[in-house]
mmCIF file of C-alpha atoms in Angstrom:
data_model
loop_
_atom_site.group_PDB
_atom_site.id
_atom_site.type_symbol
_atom_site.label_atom_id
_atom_site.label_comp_id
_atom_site.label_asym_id
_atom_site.label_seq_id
_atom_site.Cartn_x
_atom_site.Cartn_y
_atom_site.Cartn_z
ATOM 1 C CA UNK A 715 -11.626 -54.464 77.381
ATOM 2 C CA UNK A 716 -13.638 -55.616 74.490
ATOM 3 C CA UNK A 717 -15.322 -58.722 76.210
ATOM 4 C CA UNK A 718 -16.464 -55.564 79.101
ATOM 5 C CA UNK A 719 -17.640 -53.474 76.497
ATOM 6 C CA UNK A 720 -19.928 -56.157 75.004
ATOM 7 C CA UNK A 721 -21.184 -56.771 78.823
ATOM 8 C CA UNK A 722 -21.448 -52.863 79.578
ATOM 9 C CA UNK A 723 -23.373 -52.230 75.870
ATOM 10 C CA UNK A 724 -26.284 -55.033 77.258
ATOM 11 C CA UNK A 725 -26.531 -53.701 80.556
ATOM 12 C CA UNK A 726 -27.226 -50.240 78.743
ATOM 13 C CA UNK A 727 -29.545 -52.089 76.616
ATOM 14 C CA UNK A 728 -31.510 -53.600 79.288
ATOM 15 C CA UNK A 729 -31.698 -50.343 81.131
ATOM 16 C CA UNK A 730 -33.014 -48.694 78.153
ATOM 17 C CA UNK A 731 -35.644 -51.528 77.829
ATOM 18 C CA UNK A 732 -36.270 -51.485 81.713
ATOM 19 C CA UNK A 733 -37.329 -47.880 81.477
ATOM 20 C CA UNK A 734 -39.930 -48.252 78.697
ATOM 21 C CA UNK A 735 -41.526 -51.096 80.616
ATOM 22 C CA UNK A 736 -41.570 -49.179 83.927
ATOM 23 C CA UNK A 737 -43.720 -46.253 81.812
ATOM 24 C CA UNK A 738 -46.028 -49.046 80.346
ATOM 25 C CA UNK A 739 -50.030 -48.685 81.334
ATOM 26 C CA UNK A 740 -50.122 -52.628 81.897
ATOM 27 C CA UNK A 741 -46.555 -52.826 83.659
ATOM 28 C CA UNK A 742 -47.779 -49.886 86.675
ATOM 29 C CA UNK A 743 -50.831 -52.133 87.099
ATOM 30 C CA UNK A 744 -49.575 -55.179 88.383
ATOM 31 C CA UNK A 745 -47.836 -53.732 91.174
ATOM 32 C CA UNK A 746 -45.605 -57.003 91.965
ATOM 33 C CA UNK A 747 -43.943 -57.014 88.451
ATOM 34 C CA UNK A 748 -43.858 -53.038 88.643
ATOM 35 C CA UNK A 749 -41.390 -53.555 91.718
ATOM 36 C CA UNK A 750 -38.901 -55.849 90.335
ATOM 37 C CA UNK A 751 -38.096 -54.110 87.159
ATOM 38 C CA UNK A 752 -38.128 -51.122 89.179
ATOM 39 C CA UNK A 753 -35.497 -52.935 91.313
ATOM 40 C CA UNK A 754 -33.695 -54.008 88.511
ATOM 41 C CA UNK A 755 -33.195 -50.422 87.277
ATOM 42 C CA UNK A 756 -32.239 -48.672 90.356
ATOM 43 C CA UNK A 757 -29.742 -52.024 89.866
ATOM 44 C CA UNK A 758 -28.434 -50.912 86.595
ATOM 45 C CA UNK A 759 -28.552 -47.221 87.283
ATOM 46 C CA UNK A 760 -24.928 -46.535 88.291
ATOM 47 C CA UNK A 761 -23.625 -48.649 85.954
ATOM 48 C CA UNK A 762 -25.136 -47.172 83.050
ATOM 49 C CA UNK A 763 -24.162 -43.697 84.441
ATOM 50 C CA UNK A 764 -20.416 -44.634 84.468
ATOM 51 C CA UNK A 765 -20.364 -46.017 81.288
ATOM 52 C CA UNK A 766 -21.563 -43.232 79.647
ATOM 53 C CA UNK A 767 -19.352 -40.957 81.729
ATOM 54 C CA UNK A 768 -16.748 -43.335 80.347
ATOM 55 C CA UNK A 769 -17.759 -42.927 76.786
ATOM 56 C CA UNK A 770 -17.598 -38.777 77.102
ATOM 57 C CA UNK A 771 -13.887 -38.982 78.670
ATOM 58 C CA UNK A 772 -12.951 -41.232 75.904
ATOM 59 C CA UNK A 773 -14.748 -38.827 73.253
ATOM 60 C CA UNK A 774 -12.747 -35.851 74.616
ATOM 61 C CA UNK A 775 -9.663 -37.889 75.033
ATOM 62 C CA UNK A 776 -9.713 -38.634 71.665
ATOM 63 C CA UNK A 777 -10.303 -35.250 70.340
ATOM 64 C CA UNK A 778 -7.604 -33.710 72.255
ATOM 65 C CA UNK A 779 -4.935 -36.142 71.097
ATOM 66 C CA UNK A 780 -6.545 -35.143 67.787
ATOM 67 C CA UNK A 781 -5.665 -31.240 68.449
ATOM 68 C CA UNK A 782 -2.082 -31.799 69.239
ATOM 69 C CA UNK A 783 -1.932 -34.569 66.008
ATOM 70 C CA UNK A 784 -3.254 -31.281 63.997
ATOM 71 C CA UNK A 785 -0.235 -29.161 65.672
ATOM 72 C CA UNK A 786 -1.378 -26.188 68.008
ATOM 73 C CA UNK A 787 0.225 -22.125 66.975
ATOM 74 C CA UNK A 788 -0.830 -21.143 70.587
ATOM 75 C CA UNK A 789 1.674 -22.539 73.342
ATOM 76 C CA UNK A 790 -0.674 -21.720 75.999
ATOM 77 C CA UNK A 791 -3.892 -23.933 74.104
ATOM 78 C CA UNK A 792 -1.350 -26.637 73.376
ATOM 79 C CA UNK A 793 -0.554 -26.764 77.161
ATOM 80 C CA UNK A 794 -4.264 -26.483 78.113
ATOM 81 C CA UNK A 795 -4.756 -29.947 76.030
ATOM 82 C CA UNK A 796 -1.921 -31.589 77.449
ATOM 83 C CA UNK A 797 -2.700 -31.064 81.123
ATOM 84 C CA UNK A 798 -6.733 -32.096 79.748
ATOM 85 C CA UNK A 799 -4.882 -35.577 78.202
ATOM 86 C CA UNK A 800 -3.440 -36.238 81.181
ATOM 87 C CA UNK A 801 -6.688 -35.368 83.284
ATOM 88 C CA UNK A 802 -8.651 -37.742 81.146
ATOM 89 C CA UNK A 803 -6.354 -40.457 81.000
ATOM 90 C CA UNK A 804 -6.342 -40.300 84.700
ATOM 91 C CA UNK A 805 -10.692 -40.277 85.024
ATOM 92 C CA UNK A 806 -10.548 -43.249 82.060
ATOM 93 C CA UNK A 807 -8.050 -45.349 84.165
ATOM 94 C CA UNK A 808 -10.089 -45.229 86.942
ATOM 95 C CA UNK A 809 -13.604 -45.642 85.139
ATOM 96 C CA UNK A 810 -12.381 -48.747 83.971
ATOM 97 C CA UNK A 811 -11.738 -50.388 87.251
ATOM 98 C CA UNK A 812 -15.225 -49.370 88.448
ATOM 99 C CA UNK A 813 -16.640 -50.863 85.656
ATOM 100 C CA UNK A 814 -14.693 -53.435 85.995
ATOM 101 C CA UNK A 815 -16.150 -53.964 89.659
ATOM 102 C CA UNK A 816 -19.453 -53.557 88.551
ATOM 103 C CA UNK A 817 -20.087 -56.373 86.139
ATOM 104 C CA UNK A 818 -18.907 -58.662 88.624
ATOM 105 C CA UNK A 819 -21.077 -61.025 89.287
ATOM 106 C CA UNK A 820 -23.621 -59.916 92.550
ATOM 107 C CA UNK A 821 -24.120 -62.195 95.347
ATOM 108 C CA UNK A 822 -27.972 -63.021 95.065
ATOM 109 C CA UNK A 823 -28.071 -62.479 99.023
ATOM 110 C CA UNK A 824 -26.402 -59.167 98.815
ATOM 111 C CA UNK A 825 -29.440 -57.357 99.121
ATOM 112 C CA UNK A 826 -31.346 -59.013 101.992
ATOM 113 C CA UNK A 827 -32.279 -58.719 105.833
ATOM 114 C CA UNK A 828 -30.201 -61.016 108.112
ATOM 115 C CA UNK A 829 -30.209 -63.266 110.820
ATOM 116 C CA UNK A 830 -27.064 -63.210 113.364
ATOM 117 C CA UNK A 831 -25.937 -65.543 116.469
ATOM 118 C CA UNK A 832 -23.778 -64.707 118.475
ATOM 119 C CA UNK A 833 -22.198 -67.640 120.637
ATOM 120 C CA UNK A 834 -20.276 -67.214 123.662
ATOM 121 C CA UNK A 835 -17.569 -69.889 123.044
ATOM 122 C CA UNK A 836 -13.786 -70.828 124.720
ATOM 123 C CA UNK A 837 -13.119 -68.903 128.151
ATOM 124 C CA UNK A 838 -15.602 -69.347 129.577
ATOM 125 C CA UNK A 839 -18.109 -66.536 131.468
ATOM 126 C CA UNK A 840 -15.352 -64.267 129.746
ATOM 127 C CA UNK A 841 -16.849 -65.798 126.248
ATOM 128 C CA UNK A 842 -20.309 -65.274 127.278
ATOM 129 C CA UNK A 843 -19.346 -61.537 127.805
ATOM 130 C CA UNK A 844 -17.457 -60.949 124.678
ATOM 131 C CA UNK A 845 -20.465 -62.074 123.038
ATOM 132 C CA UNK A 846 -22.471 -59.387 124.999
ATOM 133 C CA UNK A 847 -20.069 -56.747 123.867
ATOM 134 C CA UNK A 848 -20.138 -58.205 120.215
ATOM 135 C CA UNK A 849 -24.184 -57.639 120.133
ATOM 136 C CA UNK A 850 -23.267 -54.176 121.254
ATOM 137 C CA UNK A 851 -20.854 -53.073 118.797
ATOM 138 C CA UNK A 852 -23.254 -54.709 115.917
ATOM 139 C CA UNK A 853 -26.561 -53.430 117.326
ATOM 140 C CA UNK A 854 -24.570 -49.511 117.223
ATOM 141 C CA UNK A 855 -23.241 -50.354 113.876
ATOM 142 C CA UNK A 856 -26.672 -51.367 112.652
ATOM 143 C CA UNK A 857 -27.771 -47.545 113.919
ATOM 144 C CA UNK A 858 -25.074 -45.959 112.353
ATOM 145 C CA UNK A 859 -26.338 -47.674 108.981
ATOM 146 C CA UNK A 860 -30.313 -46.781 109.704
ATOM 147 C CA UNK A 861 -30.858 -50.595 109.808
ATOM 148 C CA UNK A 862 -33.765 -52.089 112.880
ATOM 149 C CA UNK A 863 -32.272 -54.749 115.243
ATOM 150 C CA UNK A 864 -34.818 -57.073 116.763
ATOM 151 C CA UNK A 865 -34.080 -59.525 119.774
ATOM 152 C CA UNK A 866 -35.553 -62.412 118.519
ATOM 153 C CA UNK A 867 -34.178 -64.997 121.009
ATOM 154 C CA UNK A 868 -31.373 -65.179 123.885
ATOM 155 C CA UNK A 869 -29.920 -66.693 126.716
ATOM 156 C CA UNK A 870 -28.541 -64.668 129.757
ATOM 157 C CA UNK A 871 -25.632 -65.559 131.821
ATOM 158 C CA UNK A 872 -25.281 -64.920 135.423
ATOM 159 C CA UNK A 873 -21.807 -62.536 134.675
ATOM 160 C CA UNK A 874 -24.244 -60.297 132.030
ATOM 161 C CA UNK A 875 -23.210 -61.558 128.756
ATOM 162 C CA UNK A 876 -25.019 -64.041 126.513
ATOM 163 C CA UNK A 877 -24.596 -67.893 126.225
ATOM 164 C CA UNK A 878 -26.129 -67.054 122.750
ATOM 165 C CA UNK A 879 -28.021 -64.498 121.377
ATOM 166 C CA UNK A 880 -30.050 -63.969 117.940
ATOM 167 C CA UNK A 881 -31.117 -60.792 115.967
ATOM 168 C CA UNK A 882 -32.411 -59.801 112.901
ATOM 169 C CA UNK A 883 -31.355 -57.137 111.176
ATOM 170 C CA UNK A 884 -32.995 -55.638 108.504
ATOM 171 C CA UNK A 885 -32.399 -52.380 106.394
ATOM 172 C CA UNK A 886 -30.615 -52.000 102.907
ATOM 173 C CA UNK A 887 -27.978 -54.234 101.435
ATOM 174 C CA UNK A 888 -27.842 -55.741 105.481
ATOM 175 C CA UNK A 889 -25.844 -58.787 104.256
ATOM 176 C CA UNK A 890 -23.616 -57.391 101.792
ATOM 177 C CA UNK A 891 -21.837 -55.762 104.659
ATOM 178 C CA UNK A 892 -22.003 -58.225 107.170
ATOM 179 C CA UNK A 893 -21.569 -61.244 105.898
ATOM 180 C CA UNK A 894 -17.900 -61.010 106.516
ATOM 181 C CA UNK A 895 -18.675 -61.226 109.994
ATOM 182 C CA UNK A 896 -19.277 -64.704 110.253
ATOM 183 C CA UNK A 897 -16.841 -66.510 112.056
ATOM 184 C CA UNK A 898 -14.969 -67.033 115.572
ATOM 185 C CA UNK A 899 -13.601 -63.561 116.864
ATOM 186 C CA UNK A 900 -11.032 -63.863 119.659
ATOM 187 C CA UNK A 901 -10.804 -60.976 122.840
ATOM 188 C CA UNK A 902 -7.826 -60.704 124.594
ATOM 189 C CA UNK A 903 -7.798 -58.737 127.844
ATOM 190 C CA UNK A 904 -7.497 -58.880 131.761
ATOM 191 C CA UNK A 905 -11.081 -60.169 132.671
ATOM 192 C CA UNK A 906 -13.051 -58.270 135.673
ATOM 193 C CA UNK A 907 -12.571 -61.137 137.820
ATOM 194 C CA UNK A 908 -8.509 -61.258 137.068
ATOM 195 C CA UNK A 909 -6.956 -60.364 140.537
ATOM 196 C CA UNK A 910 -3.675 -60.833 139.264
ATOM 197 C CA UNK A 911 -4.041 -58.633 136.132
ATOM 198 C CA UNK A 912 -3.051 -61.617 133.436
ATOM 199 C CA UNK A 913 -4.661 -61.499 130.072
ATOM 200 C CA UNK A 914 -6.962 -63.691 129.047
ATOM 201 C CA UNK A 915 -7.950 -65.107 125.751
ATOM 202 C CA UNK A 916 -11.364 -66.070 124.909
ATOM 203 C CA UNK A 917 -13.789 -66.460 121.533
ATOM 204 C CA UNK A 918 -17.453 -65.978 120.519
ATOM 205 C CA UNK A 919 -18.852 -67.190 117.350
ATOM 206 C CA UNK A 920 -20.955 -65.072 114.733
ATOM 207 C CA UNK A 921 -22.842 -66.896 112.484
ATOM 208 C CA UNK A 922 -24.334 -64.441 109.720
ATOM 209 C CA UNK A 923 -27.426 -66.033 107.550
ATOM 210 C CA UNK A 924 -29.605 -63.815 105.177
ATOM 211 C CA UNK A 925 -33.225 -64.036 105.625
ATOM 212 C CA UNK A 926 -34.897 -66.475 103.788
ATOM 213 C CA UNK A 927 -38.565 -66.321 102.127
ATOM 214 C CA UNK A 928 -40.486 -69.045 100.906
ATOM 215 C CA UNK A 929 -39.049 -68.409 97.178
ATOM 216 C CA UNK A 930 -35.583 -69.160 98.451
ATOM 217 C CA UNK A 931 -35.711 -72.245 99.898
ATOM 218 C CA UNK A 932 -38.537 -74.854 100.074
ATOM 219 C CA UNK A 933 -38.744 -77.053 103.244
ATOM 220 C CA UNK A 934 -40.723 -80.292 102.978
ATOM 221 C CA UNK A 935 -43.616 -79.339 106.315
ATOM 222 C CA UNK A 936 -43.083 -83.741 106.331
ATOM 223 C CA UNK A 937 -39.236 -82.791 107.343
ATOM 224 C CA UNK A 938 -40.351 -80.645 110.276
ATOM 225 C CA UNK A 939 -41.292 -82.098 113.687
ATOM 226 C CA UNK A 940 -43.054 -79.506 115.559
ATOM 227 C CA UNK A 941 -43.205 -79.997 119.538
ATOM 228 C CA UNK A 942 -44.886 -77.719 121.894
ATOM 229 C CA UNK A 943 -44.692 -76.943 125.404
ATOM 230 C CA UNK A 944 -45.206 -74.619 128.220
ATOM 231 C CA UNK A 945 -43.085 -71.516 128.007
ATOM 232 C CA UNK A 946 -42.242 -71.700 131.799
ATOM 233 C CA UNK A 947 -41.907 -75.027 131.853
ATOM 234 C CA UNK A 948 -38.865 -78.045 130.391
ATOM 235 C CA UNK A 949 -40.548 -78.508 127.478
ATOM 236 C CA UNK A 950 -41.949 -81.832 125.938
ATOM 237 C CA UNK A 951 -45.132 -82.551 123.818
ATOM 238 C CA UNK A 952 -47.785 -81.730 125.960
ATOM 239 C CA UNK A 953 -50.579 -80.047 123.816
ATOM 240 C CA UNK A 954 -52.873 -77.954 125.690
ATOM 241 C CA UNK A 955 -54.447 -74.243 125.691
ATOM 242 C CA UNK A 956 -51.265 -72.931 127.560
ATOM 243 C CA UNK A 957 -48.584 -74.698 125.796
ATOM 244 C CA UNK A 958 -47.048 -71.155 123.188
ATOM 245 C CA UNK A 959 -43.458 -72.448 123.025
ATOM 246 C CA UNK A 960 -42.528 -74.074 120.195
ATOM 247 C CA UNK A 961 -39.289 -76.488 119.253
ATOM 248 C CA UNK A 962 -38.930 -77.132 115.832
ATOM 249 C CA UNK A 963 -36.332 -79.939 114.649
ATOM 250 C CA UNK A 964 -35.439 -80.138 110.802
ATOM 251 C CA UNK A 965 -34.715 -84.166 110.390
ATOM 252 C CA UNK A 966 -33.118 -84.539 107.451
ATOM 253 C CA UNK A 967 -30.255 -81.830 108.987
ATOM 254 C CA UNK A 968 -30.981 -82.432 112.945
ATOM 255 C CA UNK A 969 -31.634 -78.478 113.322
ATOM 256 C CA UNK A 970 -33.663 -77.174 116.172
ATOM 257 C CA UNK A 971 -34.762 -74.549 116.826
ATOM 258 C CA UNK A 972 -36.679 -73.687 119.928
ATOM 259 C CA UNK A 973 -38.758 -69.845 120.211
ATOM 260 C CA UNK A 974 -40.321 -69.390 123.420
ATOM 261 C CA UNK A 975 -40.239 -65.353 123.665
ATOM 262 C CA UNK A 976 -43.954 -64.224 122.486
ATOM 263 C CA UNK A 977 -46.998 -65.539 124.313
ATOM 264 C CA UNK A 978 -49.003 -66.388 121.654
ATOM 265 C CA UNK A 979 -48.153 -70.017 119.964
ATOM 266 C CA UNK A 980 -48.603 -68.913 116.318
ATOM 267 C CA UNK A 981 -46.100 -66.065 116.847
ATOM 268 C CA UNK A 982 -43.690 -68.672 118.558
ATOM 269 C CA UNK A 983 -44.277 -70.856 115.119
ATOM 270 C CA UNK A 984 -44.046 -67.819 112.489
ATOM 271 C CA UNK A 985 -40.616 -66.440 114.305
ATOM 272 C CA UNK A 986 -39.304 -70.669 114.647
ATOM 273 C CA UNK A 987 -39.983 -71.415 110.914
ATOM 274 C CA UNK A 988 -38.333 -68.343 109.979
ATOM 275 C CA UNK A 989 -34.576 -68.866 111.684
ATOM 276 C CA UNK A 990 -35.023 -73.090 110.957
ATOM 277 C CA UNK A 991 -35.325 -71.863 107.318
ATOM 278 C CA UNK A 992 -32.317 -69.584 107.365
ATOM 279 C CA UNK A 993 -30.193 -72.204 109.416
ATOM 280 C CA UNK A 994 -31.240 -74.983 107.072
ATOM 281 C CA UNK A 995 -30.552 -72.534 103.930
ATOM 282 C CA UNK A 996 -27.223 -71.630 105.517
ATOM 283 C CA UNK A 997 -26.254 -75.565 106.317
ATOM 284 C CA UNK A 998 -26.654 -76.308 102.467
ATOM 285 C CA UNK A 999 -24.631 -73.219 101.449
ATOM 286 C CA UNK A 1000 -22.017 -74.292 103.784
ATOM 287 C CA UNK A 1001 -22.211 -77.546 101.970
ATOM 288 C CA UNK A 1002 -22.129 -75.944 98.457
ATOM 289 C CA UNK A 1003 -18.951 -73.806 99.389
ATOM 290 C CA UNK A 1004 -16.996 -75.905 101.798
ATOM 291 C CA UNK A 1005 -17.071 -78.274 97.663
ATOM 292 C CA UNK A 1006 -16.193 -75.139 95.840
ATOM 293 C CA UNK A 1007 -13.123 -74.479 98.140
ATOM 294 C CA UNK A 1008 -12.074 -77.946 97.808
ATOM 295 C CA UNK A 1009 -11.922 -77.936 94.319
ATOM 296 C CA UNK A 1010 -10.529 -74.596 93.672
ATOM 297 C CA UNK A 1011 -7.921 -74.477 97.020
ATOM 298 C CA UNK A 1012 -9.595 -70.925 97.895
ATOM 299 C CA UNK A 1013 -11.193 -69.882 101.030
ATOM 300 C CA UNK A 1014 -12.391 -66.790 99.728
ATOM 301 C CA UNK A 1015 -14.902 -65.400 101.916
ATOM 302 C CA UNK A 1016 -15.846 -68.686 103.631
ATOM 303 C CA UNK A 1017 -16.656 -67.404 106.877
ATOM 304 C CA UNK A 1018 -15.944 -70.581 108.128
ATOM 305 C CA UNK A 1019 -16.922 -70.774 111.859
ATOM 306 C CA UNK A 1020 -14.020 -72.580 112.677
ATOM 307 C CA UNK A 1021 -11.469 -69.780 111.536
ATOM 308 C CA UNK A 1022 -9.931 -67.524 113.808
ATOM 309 C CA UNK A 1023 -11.327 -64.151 111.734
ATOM 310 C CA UNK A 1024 -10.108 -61.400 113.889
ATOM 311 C CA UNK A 1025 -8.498 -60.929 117.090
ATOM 312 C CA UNK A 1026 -9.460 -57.885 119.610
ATOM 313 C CA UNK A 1027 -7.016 -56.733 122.089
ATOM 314 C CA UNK A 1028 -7.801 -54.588 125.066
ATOM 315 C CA UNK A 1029 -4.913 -54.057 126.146
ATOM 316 C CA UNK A 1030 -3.121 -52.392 123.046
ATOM 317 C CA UNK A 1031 -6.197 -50.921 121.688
ATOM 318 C CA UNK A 1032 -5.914 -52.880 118.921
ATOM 319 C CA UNK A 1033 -7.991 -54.889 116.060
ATOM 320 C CA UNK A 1034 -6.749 -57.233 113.936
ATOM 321 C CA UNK A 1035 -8.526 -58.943 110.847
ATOM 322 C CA UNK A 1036 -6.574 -61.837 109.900
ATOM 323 C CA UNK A 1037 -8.218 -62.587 106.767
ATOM 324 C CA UNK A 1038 -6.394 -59.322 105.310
ATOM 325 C CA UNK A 1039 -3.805 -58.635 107.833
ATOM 326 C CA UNK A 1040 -5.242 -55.395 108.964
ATOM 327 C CA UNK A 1041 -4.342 -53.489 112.078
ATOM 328 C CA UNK A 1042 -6.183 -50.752 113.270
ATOM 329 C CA UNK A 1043 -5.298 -49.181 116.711
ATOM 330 C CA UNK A 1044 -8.732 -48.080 117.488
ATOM 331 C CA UNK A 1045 -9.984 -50.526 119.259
ATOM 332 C CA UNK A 1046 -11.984 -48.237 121.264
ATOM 333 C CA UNK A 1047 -13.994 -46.823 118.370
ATOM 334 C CA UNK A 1048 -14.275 -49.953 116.638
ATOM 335 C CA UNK A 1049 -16.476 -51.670 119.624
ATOM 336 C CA UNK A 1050 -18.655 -48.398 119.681
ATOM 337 C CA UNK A 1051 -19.942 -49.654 115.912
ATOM 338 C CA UNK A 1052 -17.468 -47.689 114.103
ATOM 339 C CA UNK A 1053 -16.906 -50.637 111.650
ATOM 340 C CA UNK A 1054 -16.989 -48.822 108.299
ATOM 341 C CA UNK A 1055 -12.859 -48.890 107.596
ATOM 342 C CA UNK A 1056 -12.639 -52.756 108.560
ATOM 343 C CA UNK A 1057 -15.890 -53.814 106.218
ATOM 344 C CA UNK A 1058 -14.802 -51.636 103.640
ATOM 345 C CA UNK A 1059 -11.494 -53.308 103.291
ATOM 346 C CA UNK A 1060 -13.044 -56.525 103.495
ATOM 347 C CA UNK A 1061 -15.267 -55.598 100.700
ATOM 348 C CA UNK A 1062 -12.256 -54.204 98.465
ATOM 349 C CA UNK A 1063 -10.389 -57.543 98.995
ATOM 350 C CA UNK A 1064 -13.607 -60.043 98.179
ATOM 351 C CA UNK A 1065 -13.843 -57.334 94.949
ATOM 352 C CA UNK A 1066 -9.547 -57.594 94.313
ATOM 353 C CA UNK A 1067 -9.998 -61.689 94.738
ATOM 354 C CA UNK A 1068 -13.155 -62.410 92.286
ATOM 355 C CA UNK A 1069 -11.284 -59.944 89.851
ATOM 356 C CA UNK A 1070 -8.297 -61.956 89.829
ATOM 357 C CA UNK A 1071 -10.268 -65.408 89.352
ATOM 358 C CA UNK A 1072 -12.042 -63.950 86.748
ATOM 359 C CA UNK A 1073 -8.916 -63.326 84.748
ATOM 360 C CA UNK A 1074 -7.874 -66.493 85.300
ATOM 361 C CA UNK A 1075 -11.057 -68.051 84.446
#
């Protein structure tokens, strides 16, 4: 624990600075640097607060295995500081693995806004349905959490459910929870146009990408070919005073991205440029970890689109996610956006994972 105490003595440090500069004249003033170091010490807050909640159980830890070293008259005081050694040994064991948690190191993205497809994939119009019913669970989890869901662009089927459909969320610490959605989720269940009652099996892709601002990622405007067109029309290149839709195509990746929804072209452009730059943000990260896997043999927390991430079935009421073998027979409450227990677990396994690398680091 010496190497943590080093780390948790800095952090206490830094919060200690952090405060004095949040009180300076010159610091309130410049409202933009008065922000981030406030951020940074809401950041540290917790952390501070259980080490020093730490260092008091130790303290009184240490002075009652004093008091029994000293030898106690009174049976009923020496059985008082027993049951108190064992309370506190208890409350120091688990301090320690919250701290422990807490200096890991923070995904950067954690606390930002996101950007979600959802794809109707394999089976069909009973894909494109799934993915309606995926929307729905997330859009109810999303109110559960006080987070905003925005439509930003989809495309209807005939049967009701979505070829594909794209949201942003945005609230606090949006893409610390959901990131673990990404990936292909399977539904298994007798579809409404099954006369014969046989269960079916489809999928629907989620893709999961935080927001991105200009600071994050810088797009070349020469790597961006901007076509616009009539919104009620095929598209094309044909510039004139009624042409608001707006395909944008990122060269150097071959992204597109086409916006169509608002009636005003510079709206079309500002709501285009902001999903090409989380797609084109996500494509290199995909990049980046698809070469950390492949050198470490781990596929923590990939959310690779290709993996089979959880399986839903109708039929047994069940959930499974297959990236830590959970089953939950609550189907039911699960697709009404009661997602806490399965995200939770997620985020306790990332957590058990990046602990045990960083031992063996």
């Amino acid at each position: 624990m010496d190497e943590i105490f080093d780390k948790l003595q800095s952090v206490v440090d830094r919060y200690d600075e952090l405060n004095e500069l949040i009180s300076d004249p010159e610091v309130i003033a410049d409202t933009q640097k008065f922000m981030k170091l406030s951020k940074e010490e809401a950041d540290l807050r917790d952390t501070v607060a259980a080490y020093k909640k730490y260092q008091k159980v130790t303290q009184q830890l240490d002075d009652d295995k004093e008091m029994l070293r000293d030898k106690i008259d009174d049976p009923d005081l020496e059985t008082m500081v027993k049951d108190e050694i064992s309370d506190f040994t208890d409350q120091k064991e688990k301090l320690e693995s919250e701290l422990k948690v807490m200096l890991l190191p923070q995904d950067p993205n954690d606390d930002k806004n996101i950007i979600m497809e959802i794809h109707g994939a394999a089976g069909g119009d009973e894909g494109s349905l799934f993915a309606g019913d995926l929307f729905s669970m997330y859009s109810k989890y999303a109110e559960r959490q006080g987070w905003q869901v925005e439509i930003i662009d989809k495309n209807e089927t005939e049967v009701g459910g979505f070829k594909e459909i794209v949201l942003m969320i945005t609230g606090n610490k949006v893409y610390s929870k959901l990131k673990y959605e990404n990936g292909a989720h399977r539904v298994q269940r007798v579809p409404v146009t099954e006369s014969a009652g046989r269960v079916h099996t489809s999928t629907a892709t989620v893709g999961v990408m935080p927001e991105e601002e200009d600071v994050d990622i810088d797009i070349d405007p020469k790597d961006i070919r901007v076509d616009v067109y009539r919104s009620s029309g095929a598209g094309g290149q044909h510039i004139n005073k009624t042409s608001s839709a707006v395909r944008m195509t990122h060269l150097p990746t071959g992204i597109v991205v086409a916006m169509q929804d608002e009636r005003s072209q510079q709206q079309n452009r500002a709501k285009a440029m902001k999903i090409l730059k989380a797609r084109v943000y996500d494509y290199y990260s995909q990049q980046e970890q698809d070469q950390y896997n492949a050198e470490r043999k781990s596929a923590i927390g990939t959310g690779d689109r290709s993996e089979r991430i959880r399986t839903y079935n109708y039929p047994q009421n069940r959930v499974t996610d297959h990236r830590i073998g959970l089953t939950l027979n609550k189907l039911d409450r699960i697709m009404n956006g009661e997602l806490d227990e399965i995200i939770d677990a997620l985020i306790v396994s990332d957590q058990a994972k990046k602990l045990e690398n960083l031992t063996n680091e």
